[in-house]
PDB file of C-alpha atoms in Angstrom:
ATOM      1  CA  MET A   7      96.180  85.495  56.523  1.00  0.00           C
ATOM      2  CA  ILE A   8      96.000  82.164  56.040  1.00  0.00           C
ATOM      3  CA  GLY A   9      92.522  82.519  54.543  1.00  0.00           C
ATOM      4  CA  LEU A  10      89.513  83.121  55.051  1.00  0.00           C
ATOM      5  CA  VAL A  11      87.980  81.356  58.246  1.00  0.00           C
ATOM      6  CA  LYS A  12      83.592  80.467  58.006  1.00  0.00           C
ATOM      7  CA  SER A  13      83.337  78.705  60.762  1.00  0.00           C
ATOM      8  CA  THR A  14      83.478  78.455  64.094  1.00  0.00           C
ATOM      9  CA  PHE A  15      86.726  77.256  66.407  1.00  0.00           C
ATOM     10  CA  PHE A  16      86.417  75.280  68.861  1.00  0.00           C
ATOM     11  CA  GLU A  17      89.110  74.466  72.256  1.00  0.00           C
ATOM     12  CA  ILE A  18      91.032  71.319  71.342  1.00  0.00           C
ATOM     13  CA  LYS A  19      93.525  69.535  74.033  1.00  0.00           C
ATOM     14  CA  GLU A  20      97.113  70.575  73.473  1.00  0.00           C
ATOM     15  CA  SER A  21      98.612  67.075  72.472  1.00  0.00           C
ATOM     16  CA  SER A  22      96.074  67.714  69.662  1.00  0.00           C
ATOM     17  CA  ILE A  23      97.403  70.521  68.128  1.00  0.00           C
ATOM     18  CA  THR A  24      98.826  70.043  64.121  1.00  0.00           C
ATOM     19  CA  PHE A  25     102.458  71.812  64.628  1.00  0.00           C
ATOM     20  CA  PRO A  26     106.000  70.971  65.813  1.00  0.00           C
ATOM     21  CA  LYS A  27     106.672  72.860  69.354  1.00  0.00           C
ATOM     22  CA  THR A  28     110.257  73.398  67.583  1.00  0.00           C
ATOM     23  CA  TYR A  29     108.652  76.580  65.674  1.00  0.00           C
ATOM     24  CA  LEU A  30     108.306  78.401  69.955  1.00  0.00           C
ATOM     25  CA  CYS A  31     110.247  80.501  70.945  1.00  0.00           C
ATOM     26  CA  THR A  32     112.083  80.418  74.227  1.00  0.00           C
ATOM     27  CA  GLU A  33     109.924  80.930  77.664  1.00  0.00           C
ATOM     28  CA  GLU A  34     107.220  80.709  74.847  1.00  0.00           C
ATOM     29  CA  MET A  35     104.331  79.262  76.006  1.00  0.00           C
ATOM     30  CA  ILE A  36     100.800  77.443  74.584  1.00  0.00           C
ATOM     31  CA  LEU A  37      98.212  79.197  76.782  1.00  0.00           C
ATOM     32  CA  LYS A  38      94.544  77.811  74.434  1.00  0.00           C
ATOM     33  CA  SER A  39      94.283  76.157  71.222  1.00  0.00           C
ATOM     34  CA  PHE A  40      91.455  75.916  68.525  1.00  0.00           C
ATOM     35  CA  LYS A  41      90.689  74.242  66.100  1.00  0.00           C
ATOM     36  CA  SER A  42      88.109  75.326  63.416  1.00  0.00           C
ATOM     37  CA  ILE A  43      87.504  72.406  59.770  1.00  0.00           C
ATOM     38  CA  ASP A  44      91.260  73.483  58.563  1.00  0.00           C
ATOM     39  CA  ILE A  45      92.686  75.886  61.048  1.00  0.00           C
ATOM     40  CA  CYS A  46      94.060  75.501  64.412  1.00  0.00           C
ATOM     41  CA  ALA A  47      95.314  78.626  66.294  1.00  0.00           C
ATOM     42  CA  VAL A  48      97.164  79.051  69.276  1.00  0.00           C
ATOM     43  CA  PHE A  49      96.701  81.646  72.182  1.00  0.00           C
ATOM     44  CA  THR A  50     101.068  81.567  73.690  1.00  0.00           C
ATOM     45  CA  ASN A  51     102.408  84.509  76.187  1.00  0.00           C
ATOM     46  CA  LYS A  52     103.512  85.898  73.182  1.00  0.00           C
ATOM     47  CA  ARG A  53     101.550  86.076  70.200  1.00  0.00           C
ATOM     48  CA  ILE A  54      98.967  84.231  68.403  1.00  0.00           C
ATOM     49  CA  ILE A  55     100.401  81.003  66.030  1.00  0.00           C
ATOM     50  CA  PHE A  56      97.354  79.821  62.654  1.00  0.00           C
ATOM     51  CA  THR A  57      98.384  76.540  61.249  1.00  0.00           C
ATOM     52  CA  LYS A  58      97.260  75.341  58.621  1.00  0.00           C
ATOM     53  CA  LEU A  59      98.039  71.631  56.316  1.00  0.00           C
ATOM     54  CA  THR A  60      97.481  72.184  52.776  1.00  0.00           C
ATOM     55  CA  SER A  61      96.092  69.722  50.776  1.00  0.00           C
ATOM     56  CA  ILE A  62      97.849  69.890  47.457  1.00  0.00           C
ATOM     57  CA  SER A  63     101.603  69.524  49.292  1.00  0.00           C
ATOM     58  CA  ASN A  64     100.848  68.468  52.640  1.00  0.00           C
ATOM     59  CA  LYS A  65     103.052  71.049  53.843  1.00  0.00           C
ATOM     60  CA  LEU A  66     102.137  72.916  56.973  1.00  0.00           C
ATOM     61  CA  GLU A  67     101.463  76.794  56.510  1.00  0.00           C
ATOM     62  CA  ILE A  68     102.317  79.007  59.655  1.00  0.00           C
ATOM     63  CA  GLU A  69     101.392  82.584  60.351  1.00  0.00           C
ATOM     64  CA  TYR A  70     102.156  84.610  63.499  1.00  0.00           C
ATOM     65  CA  VAL A  71     100.060  87.384  64.401  1.00  0.00           C
ATOM     66  CA  PRO A  72     100.643  89.548  67.088  1.00  0.00           C
ATOM     67  CA  TYR A  73      98.542  90.678  70.124  1.00  0.00           C
ATOM     68  CA  ARG A  74      98.679  93.942  69.257  1.00  0.00           C
ATOM     69  CA  THR A  75      97.119  93.603  65.904  1.00  0.00           C
ATOM     70  CA  ILE A  76      93.672  92.389  67.771  1.00  0.00           C
ATOM     71  CA  GLN A  77      91.072  95.773  67.144  1.00  0.00           C
ATOM     72  CA  ARG A  78      89.033  94.574  69.503  1.00  0.00           C
ATOM     73  CA  PHE A  79      87.100  91.570  70.869  1.00  0.00           C
ATOM     74  CA  THR A  80      83.757  90.867  72.392  1.00  0.00           C
ATOM     75  CA  PHE A  81      82.803  88.176  74.840  1.00  0.00           C
ATOM     76  CA  LEU A  82      79.276  86.714  73.749  1.00  0.00           C
ATOM     77  CA  ASP A  83      77.350  84.250  76.111  1.00  0.00           C
ATOM     78  CA  SER A  84      74.224  81.794  75.870  1.00  0.00           C
ATOM     79  CA  ASN A  85      73.363  81.092  79.154  1.00  0.00           C
ATOM     80  CA  LYS A  86      70.427  79.488  77.220  1.00  0.00           C
ATOM     81  CA  LEU A  87      72.341  77.127  75.437  1.00  0.00           C
ATOM     82  CA  LYS A  88      75.136  77.021  77.800  1.00  0.00           C
ATOM     83  CA  SER A  89      77.733  78.404  75.654  1.00  0.00           C
ATOM     84  CA  TYR A  90      80.511  80.550  75.084  1.00  0.00           C
ATOM     85  CA  THR A  91      81.869  82.542  72.443  1.00  0.00           C
ATOM     86  CA  ILE A  92      84.277  85.038  72.094  1.00  0.00           C
ATOM     87  CA  GLU A  93      84.465  87.303  68.599  1.00  0.00           C
ATOM     88  CA  LEU A  94      88.252  88.106  68.288  1.00  0.00           C
ATOM     89  CA  THR A  95      88.527  91.233  65.468  1.00  0.00           C
ATOM     90  CA  LEU A  96      91.880  91.350  63.901  1.00  0.00           C
ATOM     91  CA  PRO A  97      92.387  93.120  60.181  1.00  0.00           C
ATOM     92  CA  GLU A  98      90.477  92.461  58.034  1.00  0.00           C
ATOM     93  CA  LEU A  99      88.893  89.395  60.212  1.00  0.00           C
ATOM     94  CA  THR A 100      86.927  87.855  62.409  1.00  0.00           C
ATOM     95  CA  LEU A 101      86.988  85.044  64.052  1.00  0.00           C
ATOM     96  CA  PHE A 102      85.016  82.874  66.742  1.00  0.00           C
ATOM     97  CA  PHE A 103      85.917  80.982  69.602  1.00  0.00           C
ATOM     98  CA  SER A 104      83.703  79.129  71.066  1.00  0.00           C
ATOM     99  CA  THR A 105      82.995  76.513  74.277  1.00  0.00           C
ATOM    100  CA  ASP A 106      80.677  75.588  76.311  1.00  0.00           C
ATOM    101  CA  ILE A 107      82.439  75.593  79.703  1.00  0.00           C
ATOM    102  CA  GLN A 108      81.892  78.264  81.317  1.00  0.00           C
ATOM    103  CA  SER A 109      84.956  78.615  82.893  1.00  0.00           C
ATOM    104  CA  ASP A 110      87.022  78.195  79.886  1.00  0.00           C
ATOM    105  CA  ALA A 111      85.270  80.967  78.444  1.00  0.00           C
ATOM    106  CA  PHE A 112      86.574  83.238  81.476  1.00  0.00           C
ATOM    107  CA  SER A 113      89.732  81.982  81.037  1.00  0.00           C
ATOM    108  CA  PHE A 114      89.987  82.733  77.613  1.00  0.00           C
ATOM    109  CA  LYS A 115      88.838  86.241  78.180  1.00  0.00           C
ATOM    110  CA  LYS A 116      91.551  86.725  81.577  1.00  0.00           C
ATOM    111  CA  LEU A 117      94.397  86.196  78.477  1.00  0.00           C
ATOM    112  CA  LEU A 118      92.973  88.291  75.842  1.00  0.00           C
ATOM    113  CA  ASP A 119      92.617  90.575  78.649  1.00  0.00           C
ATOM    114  CA  GLU A 120      95.848  90.132  80.063  1.00  0.00           C
ATOM    115  CA  TYR A 121      97.737  89.947  76.140  1.00  0.00           C
ATOM    116  CA  ILE A 122      95.778  93.384  74.885  1.00  0.00           C
ATOM    117  CA  LYS A 123      96.896  95.993  75.916  1.00  0.00           C
TER     118      LYS A 123
END
């Protein structure tokens, strides 16, 4: 994995993604994008793409993760705090994706339901 991610990922607009779209396969579309402190996570209709800009060489590290490697995911909501978090468990790593918009949280949950078999 690109590195251990301790901070939560927050949803970003597709235009803020830090990798060229030439890395996408034929007929691959970006469905959701999230950013942590220094890592972007892009969910496509085929896989998850993690990108990180290295500080030393300023090169882009890219790692592809198939949906089948996801062991489980948990939807957590806090109506009092108006916060919605999806906890995603990969082998040896748990990631947290957060949004404060309920419809975005439910659409992300629906995306995971559809692609995780």
